[in-house]
PDB file of C-alpha atoms and ligand atoms in Angstrom:
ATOM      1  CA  UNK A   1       0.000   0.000   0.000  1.00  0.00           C
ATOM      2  CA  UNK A   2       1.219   3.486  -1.046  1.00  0.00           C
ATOM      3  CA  UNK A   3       0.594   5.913   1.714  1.00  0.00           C
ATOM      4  CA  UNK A   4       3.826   8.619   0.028  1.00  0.00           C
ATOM      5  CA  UNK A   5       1.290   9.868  -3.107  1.00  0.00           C
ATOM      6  CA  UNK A   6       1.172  13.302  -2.625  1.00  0.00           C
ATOM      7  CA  UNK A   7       3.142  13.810   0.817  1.00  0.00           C
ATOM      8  CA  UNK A   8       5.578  16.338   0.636  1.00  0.00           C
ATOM      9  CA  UNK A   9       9.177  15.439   1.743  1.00  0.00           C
ATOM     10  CA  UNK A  10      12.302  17.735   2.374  1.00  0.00           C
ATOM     11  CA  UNK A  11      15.750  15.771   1.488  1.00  0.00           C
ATOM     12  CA  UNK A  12      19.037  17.790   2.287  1.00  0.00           C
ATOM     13  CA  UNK A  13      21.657  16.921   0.504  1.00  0.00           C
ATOM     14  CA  UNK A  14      19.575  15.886  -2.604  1.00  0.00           C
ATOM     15  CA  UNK A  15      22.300  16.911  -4.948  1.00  0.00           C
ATOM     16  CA  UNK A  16      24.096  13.289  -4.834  1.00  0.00           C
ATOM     17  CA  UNK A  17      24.242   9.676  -3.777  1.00  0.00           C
ATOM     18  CA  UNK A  18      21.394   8.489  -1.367  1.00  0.00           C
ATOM     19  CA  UNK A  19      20.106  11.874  -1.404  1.00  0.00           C
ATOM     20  CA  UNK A  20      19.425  12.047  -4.958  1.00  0.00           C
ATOM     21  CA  UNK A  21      18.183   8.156  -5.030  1.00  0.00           C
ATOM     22  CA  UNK A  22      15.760   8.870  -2.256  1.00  0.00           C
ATOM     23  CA  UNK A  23      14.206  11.813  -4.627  1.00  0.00           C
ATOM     24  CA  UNK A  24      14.126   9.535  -7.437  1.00  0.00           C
ATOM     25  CA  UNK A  25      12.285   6.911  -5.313  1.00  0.00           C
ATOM     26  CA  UNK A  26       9.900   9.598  -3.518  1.00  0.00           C
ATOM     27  CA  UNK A  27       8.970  10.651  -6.609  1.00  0.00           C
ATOM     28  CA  UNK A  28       8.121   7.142  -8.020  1.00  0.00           C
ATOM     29  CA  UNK A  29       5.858   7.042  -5.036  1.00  0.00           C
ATOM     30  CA  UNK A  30       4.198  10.390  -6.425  1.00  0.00           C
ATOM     31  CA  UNK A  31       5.627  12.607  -3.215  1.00  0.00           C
ATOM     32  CA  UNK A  32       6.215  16.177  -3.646  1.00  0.00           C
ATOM     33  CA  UNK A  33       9.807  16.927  -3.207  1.00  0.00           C
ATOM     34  CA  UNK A  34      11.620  19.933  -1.307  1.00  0.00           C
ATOM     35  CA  UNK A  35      15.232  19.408  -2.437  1.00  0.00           C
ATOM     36  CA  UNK A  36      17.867  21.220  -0.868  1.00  0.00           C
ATOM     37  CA  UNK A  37      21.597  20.861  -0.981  1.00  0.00           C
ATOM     38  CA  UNK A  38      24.578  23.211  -1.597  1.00  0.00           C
ATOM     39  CA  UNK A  39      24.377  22.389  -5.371  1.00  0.00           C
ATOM     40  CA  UNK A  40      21.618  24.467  -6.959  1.00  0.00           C
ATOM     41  CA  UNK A  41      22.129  23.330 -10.875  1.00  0.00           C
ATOM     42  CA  UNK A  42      22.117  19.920  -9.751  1.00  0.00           C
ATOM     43  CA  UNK A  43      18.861  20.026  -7.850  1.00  0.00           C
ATOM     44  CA  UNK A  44      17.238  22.144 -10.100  1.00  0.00           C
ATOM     45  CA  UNK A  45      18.027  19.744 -13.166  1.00  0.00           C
ATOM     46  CA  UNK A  46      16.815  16.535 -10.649  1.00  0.00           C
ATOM     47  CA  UNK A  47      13.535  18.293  -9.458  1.00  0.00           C
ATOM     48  CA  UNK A  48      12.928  19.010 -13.442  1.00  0.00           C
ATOM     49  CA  UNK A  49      13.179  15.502 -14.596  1.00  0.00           C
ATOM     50  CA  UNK A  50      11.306  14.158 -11.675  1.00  0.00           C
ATOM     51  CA  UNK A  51       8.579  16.641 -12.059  1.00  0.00           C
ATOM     52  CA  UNK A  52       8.043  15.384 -15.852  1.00  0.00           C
ATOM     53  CA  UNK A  53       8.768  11.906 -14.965  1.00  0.00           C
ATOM     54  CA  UNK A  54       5.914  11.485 -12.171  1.00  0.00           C
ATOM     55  CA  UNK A  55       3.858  14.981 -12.593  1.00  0.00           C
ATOM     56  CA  UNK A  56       5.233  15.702  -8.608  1.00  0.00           C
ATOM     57  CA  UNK A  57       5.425  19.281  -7.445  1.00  0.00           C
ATOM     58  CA  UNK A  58       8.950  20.174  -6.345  1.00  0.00           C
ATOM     59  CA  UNK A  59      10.732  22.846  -4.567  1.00  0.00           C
ATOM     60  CA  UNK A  60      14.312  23.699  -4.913  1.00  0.00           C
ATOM     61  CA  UNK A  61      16.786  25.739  -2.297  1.00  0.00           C
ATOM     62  CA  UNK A  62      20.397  26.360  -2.321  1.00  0.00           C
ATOM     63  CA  UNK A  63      21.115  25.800   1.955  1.00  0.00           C
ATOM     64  CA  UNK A  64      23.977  24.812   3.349  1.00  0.00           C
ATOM     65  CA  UNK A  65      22.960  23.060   6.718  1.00  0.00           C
ATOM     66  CA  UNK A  66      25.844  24.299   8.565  1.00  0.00           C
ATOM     67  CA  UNK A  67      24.640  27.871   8.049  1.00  0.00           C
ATOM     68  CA  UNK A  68      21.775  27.740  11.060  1.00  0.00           C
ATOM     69  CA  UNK A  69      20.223  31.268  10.033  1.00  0.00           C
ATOM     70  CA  UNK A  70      19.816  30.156   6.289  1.00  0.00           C
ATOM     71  CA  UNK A  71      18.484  27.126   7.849  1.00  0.00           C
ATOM     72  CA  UNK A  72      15.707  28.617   9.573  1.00  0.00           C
ATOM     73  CA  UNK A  73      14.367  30.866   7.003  1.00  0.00           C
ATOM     74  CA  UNK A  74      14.596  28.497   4.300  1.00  0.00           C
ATOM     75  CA  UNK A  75      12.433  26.442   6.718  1.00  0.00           C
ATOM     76  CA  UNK A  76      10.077  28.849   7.778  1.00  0.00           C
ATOM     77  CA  UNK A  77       9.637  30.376   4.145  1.00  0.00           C
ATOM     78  CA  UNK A  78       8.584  27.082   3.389  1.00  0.00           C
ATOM     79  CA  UNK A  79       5.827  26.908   6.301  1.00  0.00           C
ATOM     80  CA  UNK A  80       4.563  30.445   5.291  1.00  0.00           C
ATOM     81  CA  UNK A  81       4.024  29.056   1.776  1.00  0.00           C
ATOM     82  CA  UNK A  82       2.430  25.842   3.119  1.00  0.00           C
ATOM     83  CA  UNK A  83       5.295  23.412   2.153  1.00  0.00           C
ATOM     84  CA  UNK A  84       5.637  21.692   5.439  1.00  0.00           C
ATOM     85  CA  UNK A  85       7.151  18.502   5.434  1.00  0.00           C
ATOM     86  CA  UNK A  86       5.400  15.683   6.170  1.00  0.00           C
ATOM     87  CA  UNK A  87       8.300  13.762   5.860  1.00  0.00           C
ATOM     88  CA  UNK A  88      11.945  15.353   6.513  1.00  0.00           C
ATOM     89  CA  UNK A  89      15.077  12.925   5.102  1.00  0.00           C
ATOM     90  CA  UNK A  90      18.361  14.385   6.844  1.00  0.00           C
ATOM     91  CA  UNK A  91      20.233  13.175   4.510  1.00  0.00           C
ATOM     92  CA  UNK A  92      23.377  15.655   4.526  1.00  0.00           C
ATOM     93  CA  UNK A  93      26.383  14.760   5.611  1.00  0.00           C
ATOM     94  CA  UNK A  94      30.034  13.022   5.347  1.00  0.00           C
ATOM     95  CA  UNK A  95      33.312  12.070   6.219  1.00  0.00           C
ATOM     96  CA  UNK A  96      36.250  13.310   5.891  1.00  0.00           C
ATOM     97  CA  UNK A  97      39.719  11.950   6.581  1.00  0.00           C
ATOM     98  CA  UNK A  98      40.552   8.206   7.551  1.00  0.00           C
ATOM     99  CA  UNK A  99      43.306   9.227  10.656  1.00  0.00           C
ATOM    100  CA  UNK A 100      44.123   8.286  14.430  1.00  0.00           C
ATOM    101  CA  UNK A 101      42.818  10.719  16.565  1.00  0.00           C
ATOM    102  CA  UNK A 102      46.112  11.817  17.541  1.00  0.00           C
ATOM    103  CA  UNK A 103      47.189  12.464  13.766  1.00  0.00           C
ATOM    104  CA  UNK A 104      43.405  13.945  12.535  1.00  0.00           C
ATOM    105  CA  UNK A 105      42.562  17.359  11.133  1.00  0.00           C
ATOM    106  CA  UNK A 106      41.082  19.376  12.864  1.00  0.00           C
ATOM    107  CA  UNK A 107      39.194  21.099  10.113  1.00  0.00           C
ATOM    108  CA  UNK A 108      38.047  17.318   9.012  1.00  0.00           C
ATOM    109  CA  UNK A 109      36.385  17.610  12.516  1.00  0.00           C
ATOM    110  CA  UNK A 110      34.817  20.373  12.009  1.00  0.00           C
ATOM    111  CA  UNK A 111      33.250  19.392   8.792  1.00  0.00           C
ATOM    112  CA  UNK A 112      32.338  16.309   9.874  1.00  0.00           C
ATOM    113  CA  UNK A 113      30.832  17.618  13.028  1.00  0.00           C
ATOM    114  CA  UNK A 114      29.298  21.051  11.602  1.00  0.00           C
ATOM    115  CA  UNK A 115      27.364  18.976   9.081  1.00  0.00           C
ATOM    116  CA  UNK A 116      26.900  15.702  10.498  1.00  0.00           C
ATOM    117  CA  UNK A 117      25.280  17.062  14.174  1.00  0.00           C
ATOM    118  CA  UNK A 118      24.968  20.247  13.967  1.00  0.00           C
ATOM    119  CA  UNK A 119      23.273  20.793  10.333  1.00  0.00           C
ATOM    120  CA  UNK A 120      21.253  17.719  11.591  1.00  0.00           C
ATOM    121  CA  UNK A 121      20.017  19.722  14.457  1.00  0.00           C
ATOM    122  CA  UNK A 122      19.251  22.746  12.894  1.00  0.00           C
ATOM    123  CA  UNK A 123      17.151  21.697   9.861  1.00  0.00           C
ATOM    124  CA  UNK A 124      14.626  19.123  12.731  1.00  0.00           C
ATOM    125  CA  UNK A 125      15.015  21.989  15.358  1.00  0.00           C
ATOM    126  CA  UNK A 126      13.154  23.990  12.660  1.00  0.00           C
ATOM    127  CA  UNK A 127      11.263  22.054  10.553  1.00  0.00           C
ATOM    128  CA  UNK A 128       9.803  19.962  14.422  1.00  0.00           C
ATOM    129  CA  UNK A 129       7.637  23.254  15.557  1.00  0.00           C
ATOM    130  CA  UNK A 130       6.599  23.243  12.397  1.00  0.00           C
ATOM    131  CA  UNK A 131       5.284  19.562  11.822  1.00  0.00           C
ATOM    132  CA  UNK A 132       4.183  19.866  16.109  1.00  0.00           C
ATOM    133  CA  UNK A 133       1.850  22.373  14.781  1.00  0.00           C
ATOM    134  CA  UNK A 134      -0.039  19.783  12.499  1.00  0.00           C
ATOM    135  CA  UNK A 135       0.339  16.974  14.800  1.00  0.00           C
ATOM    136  CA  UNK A 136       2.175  15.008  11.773  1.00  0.00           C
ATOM    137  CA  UNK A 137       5.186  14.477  10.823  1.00  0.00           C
ATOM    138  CA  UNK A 138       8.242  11.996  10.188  1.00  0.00           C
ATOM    139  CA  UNK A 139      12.160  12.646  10.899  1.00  0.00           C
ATOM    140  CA  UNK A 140      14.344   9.962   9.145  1.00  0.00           C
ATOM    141  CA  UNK A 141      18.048  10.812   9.897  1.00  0.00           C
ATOM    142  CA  UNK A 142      20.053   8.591   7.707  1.00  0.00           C
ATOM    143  CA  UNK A 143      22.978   7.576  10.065  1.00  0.00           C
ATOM    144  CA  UNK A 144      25.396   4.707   9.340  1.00  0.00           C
ATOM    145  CA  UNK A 145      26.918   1.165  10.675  1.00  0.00           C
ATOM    146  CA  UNK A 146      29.565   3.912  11.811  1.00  0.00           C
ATOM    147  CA  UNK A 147      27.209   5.017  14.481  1.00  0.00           C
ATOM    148  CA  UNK A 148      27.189   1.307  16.236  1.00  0.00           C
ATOM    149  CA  UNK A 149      30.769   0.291  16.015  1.00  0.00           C
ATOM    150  CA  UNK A 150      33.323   2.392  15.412  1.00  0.00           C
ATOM    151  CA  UNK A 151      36.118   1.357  13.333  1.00  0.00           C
ATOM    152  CA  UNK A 152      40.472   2.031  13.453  1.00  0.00           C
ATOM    153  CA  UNK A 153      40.787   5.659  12.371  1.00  0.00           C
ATOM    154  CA  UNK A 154      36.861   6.403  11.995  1.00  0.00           C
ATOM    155  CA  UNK A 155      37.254   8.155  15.369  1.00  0.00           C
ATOM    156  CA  UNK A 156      35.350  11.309  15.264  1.00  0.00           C
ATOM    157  CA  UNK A 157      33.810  10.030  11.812  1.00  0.00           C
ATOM    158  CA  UNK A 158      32.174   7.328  14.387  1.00  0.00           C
ATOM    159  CA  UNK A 159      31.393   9.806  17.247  1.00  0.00           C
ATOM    160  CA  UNK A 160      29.328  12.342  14.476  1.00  0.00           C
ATOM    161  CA  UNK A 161      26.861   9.467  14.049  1.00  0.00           C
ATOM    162  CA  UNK A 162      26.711   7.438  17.484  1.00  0.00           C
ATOM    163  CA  UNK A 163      25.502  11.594  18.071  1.00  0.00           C
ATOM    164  CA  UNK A 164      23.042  10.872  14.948  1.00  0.00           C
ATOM    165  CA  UNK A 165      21.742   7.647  16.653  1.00  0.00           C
ATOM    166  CA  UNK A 166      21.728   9.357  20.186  1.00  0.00           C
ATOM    167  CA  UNK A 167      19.448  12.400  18.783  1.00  0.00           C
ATOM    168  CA  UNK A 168      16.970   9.632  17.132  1.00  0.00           C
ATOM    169  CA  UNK A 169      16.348   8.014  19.809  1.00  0.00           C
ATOM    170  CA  UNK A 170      15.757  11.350  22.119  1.00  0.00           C
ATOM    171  CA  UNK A 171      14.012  12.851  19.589  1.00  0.00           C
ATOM    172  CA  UNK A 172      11.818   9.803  19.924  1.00  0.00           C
ATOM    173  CA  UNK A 173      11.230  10.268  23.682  1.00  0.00           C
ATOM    174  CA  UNK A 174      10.824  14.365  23.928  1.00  0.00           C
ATOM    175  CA  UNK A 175       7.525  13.516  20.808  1.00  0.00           C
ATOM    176  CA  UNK A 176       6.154  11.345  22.863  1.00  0.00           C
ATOM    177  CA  UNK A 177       2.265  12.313  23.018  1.00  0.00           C
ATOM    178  CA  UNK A 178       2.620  13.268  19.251  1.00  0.00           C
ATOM    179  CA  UNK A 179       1.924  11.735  16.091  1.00  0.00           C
ATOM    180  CA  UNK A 180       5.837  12.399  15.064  1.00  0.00           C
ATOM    181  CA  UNK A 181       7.753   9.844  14.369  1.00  0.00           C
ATOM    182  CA  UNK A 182      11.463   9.650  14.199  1.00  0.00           C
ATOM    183  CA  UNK A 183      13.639   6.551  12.831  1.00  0.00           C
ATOM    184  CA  UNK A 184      16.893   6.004  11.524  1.00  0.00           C
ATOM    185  CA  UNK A 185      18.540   4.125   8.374  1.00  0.00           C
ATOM    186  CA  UNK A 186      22.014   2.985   9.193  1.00  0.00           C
ATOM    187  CA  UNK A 187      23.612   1.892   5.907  1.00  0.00           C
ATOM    188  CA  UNK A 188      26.945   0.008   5.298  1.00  0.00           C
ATOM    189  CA  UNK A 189      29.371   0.169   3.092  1.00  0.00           C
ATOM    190  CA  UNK A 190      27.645   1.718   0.282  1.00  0.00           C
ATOM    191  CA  UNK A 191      29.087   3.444  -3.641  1.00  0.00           C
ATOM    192  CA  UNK A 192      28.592   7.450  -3.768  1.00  0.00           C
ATOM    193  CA  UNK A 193      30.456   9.794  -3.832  1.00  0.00           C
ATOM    194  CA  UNK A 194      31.060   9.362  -0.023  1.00  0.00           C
ATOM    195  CA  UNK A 195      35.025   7.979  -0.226  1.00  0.00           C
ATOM    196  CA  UNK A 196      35.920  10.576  -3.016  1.00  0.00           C
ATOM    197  CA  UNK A 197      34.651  13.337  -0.441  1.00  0.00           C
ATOM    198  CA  UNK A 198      36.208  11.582   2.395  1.00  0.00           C
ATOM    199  CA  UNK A 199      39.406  11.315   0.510  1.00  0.00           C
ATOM    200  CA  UNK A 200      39.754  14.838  -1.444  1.00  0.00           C
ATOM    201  CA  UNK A 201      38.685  13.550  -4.432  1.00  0.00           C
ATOM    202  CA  UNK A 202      41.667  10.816  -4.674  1.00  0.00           C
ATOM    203  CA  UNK A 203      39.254   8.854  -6.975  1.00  0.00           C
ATOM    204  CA  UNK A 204      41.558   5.533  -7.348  1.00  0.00           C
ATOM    205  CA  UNK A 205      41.300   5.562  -3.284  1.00  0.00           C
ATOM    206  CA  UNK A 206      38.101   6.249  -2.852  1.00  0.00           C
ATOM    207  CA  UNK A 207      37.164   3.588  -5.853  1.00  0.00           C
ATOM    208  CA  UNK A 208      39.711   0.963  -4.008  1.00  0.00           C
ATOM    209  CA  UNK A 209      37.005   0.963  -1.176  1.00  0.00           C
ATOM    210  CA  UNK A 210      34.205  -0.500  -3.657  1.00  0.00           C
ATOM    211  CA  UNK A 211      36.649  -2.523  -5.887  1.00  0.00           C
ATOM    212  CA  UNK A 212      36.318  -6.508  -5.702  1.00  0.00           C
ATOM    213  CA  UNK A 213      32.803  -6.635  -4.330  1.00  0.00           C
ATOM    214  CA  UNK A 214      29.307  -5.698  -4.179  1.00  0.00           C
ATOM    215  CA  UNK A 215      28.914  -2.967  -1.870  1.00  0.00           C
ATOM    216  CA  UNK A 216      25.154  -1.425  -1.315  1.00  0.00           C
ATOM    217  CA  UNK A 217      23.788   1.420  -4.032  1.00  0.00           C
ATOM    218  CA  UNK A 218      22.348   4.423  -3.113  1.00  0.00           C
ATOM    219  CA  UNK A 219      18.980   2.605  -4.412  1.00  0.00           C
ATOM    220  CA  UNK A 220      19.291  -0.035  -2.260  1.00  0.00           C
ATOM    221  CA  UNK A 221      19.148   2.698   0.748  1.00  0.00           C
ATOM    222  CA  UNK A 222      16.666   4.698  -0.847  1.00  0.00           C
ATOM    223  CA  UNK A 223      14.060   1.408  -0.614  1.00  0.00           C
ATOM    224  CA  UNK A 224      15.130   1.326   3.074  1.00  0.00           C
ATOM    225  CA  UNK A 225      13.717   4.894   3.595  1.00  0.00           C
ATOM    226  CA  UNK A 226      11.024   4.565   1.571  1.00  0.00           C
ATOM    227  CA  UNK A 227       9.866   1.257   3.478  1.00  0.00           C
ATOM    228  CA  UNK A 228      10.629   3.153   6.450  1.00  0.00           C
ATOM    229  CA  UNK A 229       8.492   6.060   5.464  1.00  0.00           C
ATOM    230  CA  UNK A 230       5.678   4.261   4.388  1.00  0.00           C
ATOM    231  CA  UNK A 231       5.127   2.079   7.187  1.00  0.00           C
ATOM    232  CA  UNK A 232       1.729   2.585   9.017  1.00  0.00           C
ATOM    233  CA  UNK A 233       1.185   5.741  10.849  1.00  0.00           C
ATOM    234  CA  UNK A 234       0.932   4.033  14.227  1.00  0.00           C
ATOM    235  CA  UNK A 235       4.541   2.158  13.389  1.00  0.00           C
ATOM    236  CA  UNK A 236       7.451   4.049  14.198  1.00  0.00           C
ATOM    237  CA  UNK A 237      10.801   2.051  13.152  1.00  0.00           C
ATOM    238  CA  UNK A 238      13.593   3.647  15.313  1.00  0.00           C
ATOM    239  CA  UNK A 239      16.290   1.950  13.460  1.00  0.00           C
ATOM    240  CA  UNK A 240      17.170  -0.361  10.408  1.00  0.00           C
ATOM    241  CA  UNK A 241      20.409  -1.252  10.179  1.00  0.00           C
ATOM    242  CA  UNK A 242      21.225  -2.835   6.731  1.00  0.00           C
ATOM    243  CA  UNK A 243      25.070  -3.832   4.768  1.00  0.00           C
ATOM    244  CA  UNK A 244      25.597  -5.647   1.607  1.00  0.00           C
ATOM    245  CA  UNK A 245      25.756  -9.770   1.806  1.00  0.00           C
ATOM    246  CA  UNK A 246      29.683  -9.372   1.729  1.00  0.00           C
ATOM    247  CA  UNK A 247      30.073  -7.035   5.029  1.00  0.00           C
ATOM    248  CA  UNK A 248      29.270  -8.482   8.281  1.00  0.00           C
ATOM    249  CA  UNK A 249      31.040  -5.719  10.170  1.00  0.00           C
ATOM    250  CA  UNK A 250      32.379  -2.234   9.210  1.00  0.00           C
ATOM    251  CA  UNK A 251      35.609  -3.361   7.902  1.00  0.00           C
ATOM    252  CA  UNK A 252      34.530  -7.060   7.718  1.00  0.00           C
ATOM    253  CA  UNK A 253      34.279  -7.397   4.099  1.00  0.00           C
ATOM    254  CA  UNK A 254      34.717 -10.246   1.658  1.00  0.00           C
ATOM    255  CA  UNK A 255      36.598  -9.627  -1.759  1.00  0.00           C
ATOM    256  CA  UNK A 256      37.204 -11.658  -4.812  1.00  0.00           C
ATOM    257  CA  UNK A 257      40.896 -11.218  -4.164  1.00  0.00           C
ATOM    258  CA  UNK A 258      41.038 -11.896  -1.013  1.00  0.00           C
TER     259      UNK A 258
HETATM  260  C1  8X3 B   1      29.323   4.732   5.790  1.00  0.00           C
HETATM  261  C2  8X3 B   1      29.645   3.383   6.328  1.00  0.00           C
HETATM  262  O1  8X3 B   1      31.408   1.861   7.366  1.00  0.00           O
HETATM  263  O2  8X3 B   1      32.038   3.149   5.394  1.00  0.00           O
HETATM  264  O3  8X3 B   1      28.886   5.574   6.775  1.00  0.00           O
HETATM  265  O4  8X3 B   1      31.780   4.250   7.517  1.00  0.00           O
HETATM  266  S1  8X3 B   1      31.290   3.181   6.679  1.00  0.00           S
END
């Protein structure tokens, strides 16, 4: 049963990866799409084919998470116009750097924690008041296996989503005696554009991650969210962890050669 047609759902970080994937498969549902990300041609280009492809509205805003005042009136310009979210995907965010805590970068950590936590918190702390209002609402926070066990030089990488996991679960408590649900979708090793960002665009690296086996797509996370998403309205799935058939464990990871 399709309960998305015609729901209207805010992604951050649409411009890419499982971002972009969970447009596309929004759309196929027919939701209306709010589509944010730092990359404005990119969105624009992805709300226009989806919009012909599935006759969706969509909605398209340059916003940089980190930025917490561009946040908020992004946010509430899209409440004044009646674009509330019924469903937000917080979907920004990355790593950067694969170091020891005593050799890391500290403006890796800053990155990693300015978007991964804090741009988290700022797009729910403003889009919640806003979805409280209507008694409705769903938060899916796409986190990672990085948030359960952390992993040699994942350090602060690791701590940026055991903080993602954290704020799902107390977001669940402090809406209790609401209708909002909150869950989490905590993927595995999985092929965007995530190890070229993490590694400053060293493509062979970042490919060297994905090379020799069959590592999740950003499809295969977008069903996740949308199974998530369209699960009753008095079923609220907290978390669903999921990793290809060759990972068992972050870093546990079969390959043809070995
Ligand atoms: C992505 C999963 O294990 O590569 O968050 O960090 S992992």
């Amino acid at each position: 049963m399709n309960r998305l047609a015609g729901k209207r759902v805010l992604i951050t970080g649409a411009s890419a990866g499982i971002g972009e994937a969970c447009a596309r498969h929004f759309a196929a549902q027919g939701a209306h799409l709010l589509l944010s990300a730092r990359r404005l041609e990119r969105i624009e280009a992805l709300a226009s084919e989806l919009a012909d492809a599935h006759g969706v509205e969509t909605h398209t805003a340059a916003v940089d998470v980190t930025d917490r005042d561009s946040v908020a009136t992004y946010v509430d310009g899209l409440a004044a116009d009646g674009l509330t979210p019924d469903v937000l995907v917080n979907n920004a965010g990355k790593a950067k750097g694969l170091d020891t805590l005593q050799e890391g970068d500290l403006d890796h950590w800053d990155e990693m924690i300015d978007t991964n936590v804090k741009g988290l918190l700022y797009v729910t702390r403003a889009v919640l008041p806003h979805m409280i209002e209507r008694d409705s609402g769903h938060v899916i926070n796409i986190g990672s296996i990085a948030g359960r066990w952390v992993y040699p030089k994942g350090a602060v990488y690791n701590a940026t989503k055991f903080a993602v996991r954290a704020l799902s679960e107390a977001m669940n408590i402090d809406l209790l005696g609401t209708q909002i649900r909150v869950s989490s979708v905590d993927p595995g090793l999985a092929e965007t554009e995530f190890s070229e960002v993490r590694f400053d665009g060293d493509t062979d690296r970042a490919a060297s991650v994905y090379s020799d086996t069959v590592p999740l797509t950003a499809d295969d996370v977008a069903d996740a969210v949308i199974y998530v998403a369209n699960a009753p309205p008095h079923v609220d799935i907290f978390n669903l962890v999921m990793m290809p058939t060759v990972q068992r464990y972050p870093g546990y990871i079969e390959r043809k050669d070995g």
